Short mmCIF file of C-alpha atoms in Angstrom, two decimals:
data_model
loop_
_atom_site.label_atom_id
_atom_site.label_comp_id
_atom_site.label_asym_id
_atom_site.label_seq_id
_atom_site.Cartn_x
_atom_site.Cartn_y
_atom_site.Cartn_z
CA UNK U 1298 -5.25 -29.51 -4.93
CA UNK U 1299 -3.18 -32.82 -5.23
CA UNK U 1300 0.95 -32.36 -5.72
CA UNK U 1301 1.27 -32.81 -9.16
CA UNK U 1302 4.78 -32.25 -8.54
CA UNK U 1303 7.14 -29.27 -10.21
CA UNK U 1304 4.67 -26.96 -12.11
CA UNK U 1305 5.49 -24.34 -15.10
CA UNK U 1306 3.33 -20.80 -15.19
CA UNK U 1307 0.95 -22.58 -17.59
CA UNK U 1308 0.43 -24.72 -14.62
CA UNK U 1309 0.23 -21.70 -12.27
CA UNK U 1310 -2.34 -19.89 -14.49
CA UNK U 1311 -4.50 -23.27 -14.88
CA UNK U 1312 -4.65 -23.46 -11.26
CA UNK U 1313 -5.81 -20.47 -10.54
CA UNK U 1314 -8.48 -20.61 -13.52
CA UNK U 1315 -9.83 -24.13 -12.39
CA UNK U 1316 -10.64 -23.09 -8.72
CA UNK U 1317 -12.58 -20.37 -9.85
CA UNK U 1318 -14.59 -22.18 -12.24
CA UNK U 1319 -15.16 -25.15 -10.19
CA UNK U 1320 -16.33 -22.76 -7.64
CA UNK U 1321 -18.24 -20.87 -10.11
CA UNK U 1322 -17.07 -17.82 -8.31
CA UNK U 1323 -17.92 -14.12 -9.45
CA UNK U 1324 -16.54 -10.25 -8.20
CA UNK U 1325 -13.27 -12.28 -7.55
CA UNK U 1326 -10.40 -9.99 -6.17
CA UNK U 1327 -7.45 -11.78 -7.82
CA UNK U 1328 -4.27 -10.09 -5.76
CA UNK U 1329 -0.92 -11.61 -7.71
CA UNK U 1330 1.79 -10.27 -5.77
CA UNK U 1331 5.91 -10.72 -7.01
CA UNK U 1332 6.11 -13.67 -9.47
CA UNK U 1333 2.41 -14.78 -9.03
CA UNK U 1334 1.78 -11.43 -11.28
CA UNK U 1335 2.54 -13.22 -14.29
CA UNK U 1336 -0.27 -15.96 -13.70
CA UNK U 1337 -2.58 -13.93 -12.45
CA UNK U 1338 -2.05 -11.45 -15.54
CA UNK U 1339 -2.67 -14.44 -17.51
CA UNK U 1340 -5.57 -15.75 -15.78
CA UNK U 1341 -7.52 -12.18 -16.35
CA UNK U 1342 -7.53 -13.37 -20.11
CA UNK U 1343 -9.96 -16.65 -19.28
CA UNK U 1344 -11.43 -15.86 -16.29
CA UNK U 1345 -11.85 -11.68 -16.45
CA UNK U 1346 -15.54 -11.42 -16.52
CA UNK U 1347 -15.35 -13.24 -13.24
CA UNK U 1348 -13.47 -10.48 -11.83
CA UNK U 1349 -13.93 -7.41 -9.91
CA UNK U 1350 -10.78 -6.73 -9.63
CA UNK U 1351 -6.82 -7.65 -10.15
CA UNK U 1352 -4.34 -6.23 -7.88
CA UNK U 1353 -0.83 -6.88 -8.65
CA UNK U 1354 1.83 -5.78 -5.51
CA UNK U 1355 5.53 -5.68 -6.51
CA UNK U 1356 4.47 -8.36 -9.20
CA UNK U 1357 5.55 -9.01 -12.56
CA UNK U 1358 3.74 -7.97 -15.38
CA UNK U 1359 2.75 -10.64 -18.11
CA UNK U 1360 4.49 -9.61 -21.25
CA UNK U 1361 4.37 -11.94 -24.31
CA UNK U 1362 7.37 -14.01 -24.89
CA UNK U 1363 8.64 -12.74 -21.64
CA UNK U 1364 9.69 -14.73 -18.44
CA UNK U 1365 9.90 -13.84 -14.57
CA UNK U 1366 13.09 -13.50 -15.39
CA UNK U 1367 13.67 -11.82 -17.97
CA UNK U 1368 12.32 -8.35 -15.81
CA UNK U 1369 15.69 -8.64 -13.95
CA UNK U 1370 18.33 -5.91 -14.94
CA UNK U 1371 20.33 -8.68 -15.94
CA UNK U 1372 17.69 -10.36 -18.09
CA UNK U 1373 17.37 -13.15 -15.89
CA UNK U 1374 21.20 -14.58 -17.40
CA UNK U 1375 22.37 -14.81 -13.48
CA UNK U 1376 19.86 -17.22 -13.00
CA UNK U 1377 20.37 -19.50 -16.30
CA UNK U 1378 23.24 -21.22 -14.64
CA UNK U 1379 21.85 -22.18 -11.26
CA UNK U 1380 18.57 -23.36 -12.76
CA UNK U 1381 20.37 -25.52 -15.32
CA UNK U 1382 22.47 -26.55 -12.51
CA UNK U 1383 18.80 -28.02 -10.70
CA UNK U 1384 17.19 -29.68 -13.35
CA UNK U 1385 15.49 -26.72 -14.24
CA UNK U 1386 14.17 -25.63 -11.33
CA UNK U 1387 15.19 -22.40 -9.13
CA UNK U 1388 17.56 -24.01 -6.43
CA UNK U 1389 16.84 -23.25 -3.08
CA UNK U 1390 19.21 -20.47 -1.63
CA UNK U 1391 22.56 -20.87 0.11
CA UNK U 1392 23.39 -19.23 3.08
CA UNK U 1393 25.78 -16.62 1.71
CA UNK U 1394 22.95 -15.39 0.46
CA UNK U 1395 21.73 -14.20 4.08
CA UNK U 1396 24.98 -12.11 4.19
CA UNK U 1397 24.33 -9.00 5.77
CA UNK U 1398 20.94 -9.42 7.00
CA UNK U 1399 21.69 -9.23 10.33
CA UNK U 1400 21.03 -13.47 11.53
CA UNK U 1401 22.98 -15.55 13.61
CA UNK U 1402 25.09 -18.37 12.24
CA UNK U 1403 22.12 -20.97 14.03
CA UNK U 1404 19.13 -19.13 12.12
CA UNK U 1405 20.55 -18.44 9.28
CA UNK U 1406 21.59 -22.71 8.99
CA UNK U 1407 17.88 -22.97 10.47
CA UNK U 1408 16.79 -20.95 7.81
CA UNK U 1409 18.49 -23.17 4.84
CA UNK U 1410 17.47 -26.18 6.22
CA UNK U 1411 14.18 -25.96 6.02
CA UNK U 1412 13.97 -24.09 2.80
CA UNK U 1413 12.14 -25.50 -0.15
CA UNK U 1414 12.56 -24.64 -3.65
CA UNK U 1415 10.14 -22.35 -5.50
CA UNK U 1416 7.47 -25.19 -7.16
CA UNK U 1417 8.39 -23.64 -10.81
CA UNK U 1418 9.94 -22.84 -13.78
CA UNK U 1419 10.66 -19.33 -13.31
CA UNK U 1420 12.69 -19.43 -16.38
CA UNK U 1421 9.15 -20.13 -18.44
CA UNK U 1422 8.22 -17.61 -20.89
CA UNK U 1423 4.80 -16.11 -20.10
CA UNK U 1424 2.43 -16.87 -23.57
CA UNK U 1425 -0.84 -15.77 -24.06
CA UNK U 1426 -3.82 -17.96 -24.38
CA UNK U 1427 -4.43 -19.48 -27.66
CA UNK U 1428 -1.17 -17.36 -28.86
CA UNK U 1429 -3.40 -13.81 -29.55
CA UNK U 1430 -3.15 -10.46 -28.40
CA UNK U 1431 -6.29 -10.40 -26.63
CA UNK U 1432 -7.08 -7.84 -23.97
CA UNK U 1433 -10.26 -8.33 -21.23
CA UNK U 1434 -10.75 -4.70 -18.91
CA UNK U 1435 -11.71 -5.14 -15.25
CA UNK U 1436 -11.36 -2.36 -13.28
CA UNK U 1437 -8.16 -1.85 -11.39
#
């Protein structure tokens, strides 16, 4: 798919829906692991009878109304500031934050330089579609 630039969950979810569809694919395995839970959770709700199965590893849940974020034990409110701080976007990490991991001084500026920030708004609360509590079973 073209860059489209920055992209929100509802982005994340369309994706994911459209490339199915467009390949008019069937018994998908659908594996959301960490933050792509929360599309993938969303995507069962238009795409599930296209689905053999969703597998979700270390992944957030999809719960209305909340965010990625808003799983953390702090709510998410550590993030609020850097995000606001970047537009609105995660910023990419700084190198204190490979403190302790064991890296050299050269990998760990290696590391930052060619780091990228996360292409969304993790910040975005997760909505179902059309706004209804509407549940689709696949097995799991």
């Amino acid at each position: 798919m073209p860059w489209r630039g920055p992209a929100g969950q509802a982005t994340h979810v369309q994706d994911v829906v459209s490339e199915v569809e467009r390949l008019d694919l069937r018994d998908v395995v659908l594996v959301g692991p960490g933050y792509a839970g929360l599309p993938a959770g969303r995507a069962v709700e238009r795409i599930g009878d296209r689905l053999a199965r969703v597998i979700l590893v270390d992944a957030n849940v999809p719960a209305d109304g909340a965010s990625f974020a808003s799983s953390w034990p702090d709510g998410g409110a550590a993030l609020q500031a850097p995000v606001a701080g970047n537009g609105g976007f995660w910023p990419v990490a700084p190198a204190a934050h490979s403190d302790g991991e064991g890296l050299v001084d050269e990998q760990t500026a290696r590391l930052v330089r060619g780091a990228a920030p996360p292409p969304g708004r993790h910040t975005e609360r997760s909505r179902r579609a059309g706004g209804t509590a509407r549940r689709r079973t696949c097995r799991v």
